[in-house]
């Protein structure tokens, strides 16, 4: 029953939905999230989003440009943003105090988005009691595009989330199977025939 599946997914994402309301910087905290039966996505677009609110208190960092991108997450840019944001929390960055006070405030807001984005995509990837959506290769986006590469991108976010919360042996086995299948489909596990 598709309606029951949507209700179960929304229940699994209820914690993420509640935490998104705590976004105080940038776009994303939408009144549309107040509707508990509305599906949603979390991530980054390819550029600053059109109509994004001004971030206050960043004058010493620079002026915010006008947004031009649609408010729609794109997997490629989401994974790249997560990778770059992770650098803000490395021991080297913290120990050497590379961020000033304003940058630290922004990095904490980004850290919340980083955690919620990984949790969101991990939940989507491993949703349900049976076969995970991630195991149904290739991954299909909400705009009906599909690609093995999208499967790889979602897998990386799921791995990052599971790493942070101690994945079970079954979860690791399933992710390993997905990576093995992607490697075989990409022909990177055996020598090319000449």
mmCIF file of C-alpha atoms in Angstrom:
data_model
loop_
_atom_site.group_PDB
_atom_site.id
_atom_site.type_symbol
_atom_site.label_atom_id
_atom_site.label_comp_id
_atom_site.label_asym_id
_atom_site.label_seq_id
_atom_site.Cartn_x
_atom_site.Cartn_y
_atom_site.Cartn_z
ATOM 1 C CA UNK A 1 0.000 0.000 0.000
ATOM 2 C CA UNK A 2 1.762 3.214 -1.162
ATOM 3 C CA UNK A 3 -0.043 5.324 1.429
ATOM 4 C CA UNK A 4 1.194 3.098 4.276
ATOM 5 C CA UNK A 5 4.751 3.190 2.865
ATOM 6 C CA UNK A 6 4.654 7.006 2.788
ATOM 7 C CA UNK A 7 3.314 7.129 6.365
ATOM 8 C CA UNK A 8 6.055 4.746 7.561
ATOM 9 C CA UNK A 9 8.741 6.797 5.814
ATOM 10 C CA UNK A 10 7.412 10.024 7.302
ATOM 11 C CA UNK A 11 7.453 8.399 10.745
ATOM 12 C CA UNK A 12 11.090 7.334 10.263
ATOM 13 C CA UNK A 13 11.984 10.889 9.187
ATOM 14 C CA UNK A 14 10.062 12.643 11.984
ATOM 15 C CA UNK A 15 13.220 13.359 13.997
ATOM 16 C CA UNK A 16 14.955 14.867 10.975
ATOM 17 C CA UNK A 17 11.853 16.938 10.171
ATOM 18 C CA UNK A 18 11.735 18.303 13.720
ATOM 19 C CA UNK A 19 15.437 19.188 13.709
ATOM 20 C CA UNK A 20 15.229 20.971 10.339
ATOM 21 C CA UNK A 21 12.975 23.494 12.029
ATOM 22 C CA UNK A 22 16.037 24.485 14.089
ATOM 23 C CA UNK A 23 17.840 25.778 10.982
ATOM 24 C CA UNK A 24 18.498 29.396 11.786
ATOM 25 C CA UNK A 25 20.919 30.218 8.984
ATOM 26 C CA UNK A 26 20.257 29.993 5.263
ATOM 27 C CA UNK A 27 17.419 28.381 3.364
ATOM 28 C CA UNK A 28 15.609 25.177 4.174
ATOM 29 C CA UNK A 29 13.516 25.871 7.249
ATOM 30 C CA UNK A 30 10.232 25.922 5.406
ATOM 31 C CA UNK A 31 6.704 26.316 6.702
ATOM 32 C CA UNK A 32 5.827 23.449 4.338
ATOM 33 C CA UNK A 33 7.572 21.146 6.821
ATOM 34 C CA UNK A 34 4.817 21.910 9.312
ATOM 35 C CA UNK A 35 2.609 19.571 7.291
ATOM 36 C CA UNK A 36 3.488 16.141 8.760
ATOM 37 C CA UNK A 37 2.160 14.309 5.699
ATOM 38 C CA UNK A 38 4.376 16.157 3.208
ATOM 39 C CA UNK A 39 7.453 14.352 1.871
ATOM 40 C CA UNK A 40 10.660 16.382 1.665
ATOM 41 C CA UNK A 41 14.329 16.229 0.665
ATOM 42 C CA UNK A 42 17.458 17.611 2.306
ATOM 43 C CA UNK A 43 20.664 18.609 0.569
ATOM 44 C CA UNK A 44 22.471 21.279 -1.385
ATOM 45 C CA UNK A 45 21.720 22.808 -4.746
ATOM 46 C CA UNK A 46 24.352 23.697 -7.339
ATOM 47 C CA UNK A 47 24.565 27.337 -6.234
ATOM 48 C CA UNK A 48 23.085 29.768 -3.760
ATOM 49 C CA UNK A 49 19.320 29.279 -3.825
ATOM 50 C CA UNK A 50 17.166 31.957 -5.402
ATOM 51 C CA UNK A 51 15.389 33.894 -2.661
ATOM 52 C CA UNK A 52 17.645 32.528 0.107
ATOM 53 C CA UNK A 53 17.457 34.705 3.203
ATOM 54 C CA UNK A 54 20.384 36.949 4.025
ATOM 55 C CA UNK A 55 22.773 35.482 6.571
ATOM 56 C CA UNK A 56 23.261 38.101 9.249
ATOM 57 C CA UNK A 57 26.529 38.840 10.989
ATOM 58 C CA UNK A 58 28.928 37.779 8.222
ATOM 59 C CA UNK A 59 30.078 41.211 7.105
ATOM 60 C CA UNK A 60 33.691 40.415 8.045
ATOM 61 C CA UNK A 61 33.591 37.295 5.829
ATOM 62 C CA UNK A 62 32.049 38.907 2.754
ATOM 63 C CA UNK A 63 28.827 39.998 1.123
ATOM 64 C CA UNK A 64 26.279 37.315 0.285
ATOM 65 C CA UNK A 65 25.581 37.036 -3.416
ATOM 66 C CA UNK A 66 22.123 36.883 -4.944
ATOM 67 C CA UNK A 67 20.844 33.341 -5.333
ATOM 68 C CA UNK A 68 20.068 31.852 -8.743
ATOM 69 C CA UNK A 69 19.541 28.108 -8.163
ATOM 70 C CA UNK A 70 16.240 26.325 -7.622
ATOM 71 C CA UNK A 71 15.562 25.231 -4.044
ATOM 72 C CA UNK A 72 16.089 21.569 -4.905
ATOM 73 C CA UNK A 73 18.816 19.274 -3.588
ATOM 74 C CA UNK A 74 21.143 17.676 -6.115
ATOM 75 C CA UNK A 75 22.970 14.516 -5.017
ATOM 76 C CA UNK A 76 26.341 15.432 -6.525
ATOM 77 C CA UNK A 77 26.460 18.838 -4.861
ATOM 78 C CA UNK A 78 25.102 17.448 -1.594
ATOM 79 C CA UNK A 79 27.918 14.890 -1.311
ATOM 80 C CA UNK A 80 30.525 17.503 -2.211
ATOM 81 C CA UNK A 81 29.136 19.934 0.357
ATOM 82 C CA UNK A 82 29.225 17.231 3.042
ATOM 83 C CA UNK A 83 32.822 16.423 2.176
ATOM 84 C CA UNK A 84 33.871 20.063 2.402
ATOM 85 C CA UNK A 85 31.935 20.715 5.611
ATOM 86 C CA UNK A 86 33.642 17.747 7.290
ATOM 87 C CA UNK A 87 36.943 19.634 6.977
ATOM 88 C CA UNK A 88 35.579 22.238 9.411
ATOM 89 C CA UNK A 89 35.594 19.646 12.217
ATOM 90 C CA UNK A 90 38.967 18.001 11.685
ATOM 91 C CA UNK A 91 41.255 17.912 14.726
ATOM 92 C CA UNK A 92 43.743 20.083 12.828
ATOM 93 C CA UNK A 93 41.162 22.825 12.202
ATOM 94 C CA UNK A 94 40.076 22.792 15.843
ATOM 95 C CA UNK A 95 43.556 22.530 17.406
ATOM 96 C CA UNK A 96 45.054 25.275 15.252
ATOM 97 C CA UNK A 97 41.996 27.486 15.779
ATOM 98 C CA UNK A 98 41.761 28.214 12.084
ATOM 99 C CA UNK A 99 38.241 29.648 12.328
ATOM 100 C CA UNK A 100 37.400 33.023 13.819
ATOM 101 C CA UNK A 101 34.300 33.516 15.985
ATOM 102 C CA UNK A 102 31.963 34.260 13.059
ATOM 103 C CA UNK A 103 33.282 31.288 11.090
ATOM 104 C CA UNK A 104 32.836 29.021 14.121
ATOM 105 C CA UNK A 105 29.198 30.110 14.446
ATOM 106 C CA UNK A 106 28.608 29.335 10.776
ATOM 107 C CA UNK A 107 30.456 26.016 11.052
ATOM 108 C CA UNK A 108 28.162 24.930 13.893
ATOM 109 C CA UNK A 109 25.103 25.702 11.774
ATOM 110 C CA UNK A 110 26.675 23.725 8.933
ATOM 111 C CA UNK A 111 27.472 20.853 11.289
ATOM 112 C CA UNK A 112 23.770 20.501 12.159
ATOM 113 C CA UNK A 113 22.903 20.423 8.436
ATOM 114 C CA UNK A 114 25.764 17.946 7.846
ATOM 115 C CA UNK A 115 24.430 15.543 10.493
ATOM 116 C CA UNK A 116 20.789 15.850 9.427
ATOM 117 C CA UNK A 117 21.593 15.421 5.743
ATOM 118 C CA UNK A 118 23.512 12.214 6.390
ATOM 119 C CA UNK A 119 20.776 10.926 8.672
ATOM 120 C CA UNK A 120 18.105 11.777 6.092
ATOM 121 C CA UNK A 121 19.829 10.018 3.197
ATOM 122 C CA UNK A 122 20.797 7.018 5.322
ATOM 123 C CA UNK A 123 17.148 6.655 6.388
ATOM 124 C CA UNK A 124 15.953 6.909 2.787
ATOM 125 C CA UNK A 125 18.632 4.460 1.584
ATOM 126 C CA UNK A 126 17.855 1.801 4.195
ATOM 127 C CA UNK A 127 14.107 2.331 4.549
ATOM 128 C CA UNK A 128 11.844 -0.636 5.165
ATOM 129 C CA UNK A 129 12.087 -4.115 6.598
ATOM 130 C CA UNK A 130 12.956 -5.955 3.393
ATOM 131 C CA UNK A 131 15.203 -4.979 0.539
ATOM 132 C CA UNK A 132 16.640 -1.493 0.952
ATOM 133 C CA UNK A 133 15.919 1.137 -1.703
ATOM 134 C CA UNK A 134 19.709 1.495 -2.043
ATOM 135 C CA UNK A 135 19.978 -2.182 -2.974
ATOM 136 C CA UNK A 136 17.671 -1.569 -5.951
ATOM 137 C CA UNK A 137 20.401 -0.301 -8.280
ATOM 138 C CA UNK A 138 20.400 2.149 -10.026
ATOM 139 C CA UNK A 139 19.198 4.888 -7.663
ATOM 140 C CA UNK A 140 16.332 6.977 -9.029
ATOM 141 C CA UNK A 141 16.006 10.622 -8.095
ATOM 142 C CA UNK A 142 12.708 12.385 -7.478
ATOM 143 C CA UNK A 143 12.884 13.844 -10.994
ATOM 144 C CA UNK A 144 13.000 10.260 -12.403
ATOM 145 C CA UNK A 145 16.670 10.267 -13.407
ATOM 146 C CA UNK A 146 18.578 7.099 -12.584
ATOM 147 C CA UNK A 147 22.248 6.205 -12.481
ATOM 148 C CA UNK A 148 24.719 3.845 -10.843
ATOM 149 C CA UNK A 149 26.607 7.009 -9.920
ATOM 150 C CA UNK A 150 23.608 8.230 -7.915
ATOM 151 C CA UNK A 151 23.676 4.883 -6.083
ATOM 152 C CA UNK A 152 27.339 5.486 -5.235
ATOM 153 C CA UNK A 153 26.598 9.001 -3.959
ATOM 154 C CA UNK A 154 23.778 7.806 -1.699
ATOM 155 C CA UNK A 155 25.976 4.939 -0.484
ATOM 156 C CA UNK A 156 28.679 7.393 0.612
ATOM 157 C CA UNK A 157 26.176 9.369 2.675
ATOM 158 C CA UNK A 158 24.769 6.196 4.239
ATOM 159 C CA UNK A 159 28.285 5.020 5.117
ATOM 160 C CA UNK A 160 29.125 8.350 6.760
ATOM 161 C CA UNK A 161 25.938 8.237 8.829
ATOM 162 C CA UNK A 162 26.427 4.611 9.857
ATOM 163 C CA UNK A 163 30.051 5.298 10.763
ATOM 164 C CA UNK A 164 28.901 7.957 13.204
ATOM 165 C CA UNK A 165 26.411 5.674 14.937
ATOM 166 C CA UNK A 166 28.163 2.284 14.891
ATOM 167 C CA UNK A 167 26.596 0.260 12.127
ATOM 168 C CA UNK A 168 25.465 -3.312 12.713
ATOM 169 C CA UNK A 169 27.183 -6.199 10.935
ATOM 170 C CA UNK A 170 24.089 -6.665 8.757
ATOM 171 C CA UNK A 171 24.107 -3.000 7.698
ATOM 172 C CA UNK A 172 27.800 -3.185 6.832
ATOM 173 C CA UNK A 173 27.295 -6.419 4.884
ATOM 174 C CA UNK A 174 24.466 -4.884 2.888
ATOM 175 C CA UNK A 175 26.470 -1.746 2.111
ATOM 176 C CA UNK A 176 29.411 -3.936 1.096
ATOM 177 C CA UNK A 177 27.145 -5.840 -1.290
ATOM 178 C CA UNK A 178 25.966 -2.575 -2.842
ATOM 179 C CA UNK A 179 29.560 -1.401 -3.328
ATOM 180 C CA UNK A 180 30.531 -4.773 -4.815
ATOM 181 C CA UNK A 181 27.629 -4.616 -7.270
ATOM 182 C CA UNK A 182 28.523 -1.047 -8.254
ATOM 183 C CA UNK A 183 32.171 -2.043 -8.766
ATOM 184 C CA UNK A 184 31.161 -4.954 -10.991
ATOM 185 C CA UNK A 185 28.743 -2.799 -12.977
ATOM 186 C CA UNK A 186 31.495 -0.208 -13.418
ATOM 187 C CA UNK A 187 33.972 -2.970 -14.329
ATOM 188 C CA UNK A 188 36.511 -1.855 -11.761
ATOM 189 C CA UNK A 189 36.863 -5.210 -9.982
ATOM 190 C CA UNK A 190 38.514 -7.100 -12.807
ATOM 191 C CA UNK A 191 41.087 -6.335 -15.459
ATOM 192 C CA UNK A 192 39.766 -5.028 -18.734
ATOM 193 C CA UNK A 193 39.914 -7.550 -21.558
ATOM 194 C CA UNK A 194 42.241 -6.651 -24.437
#
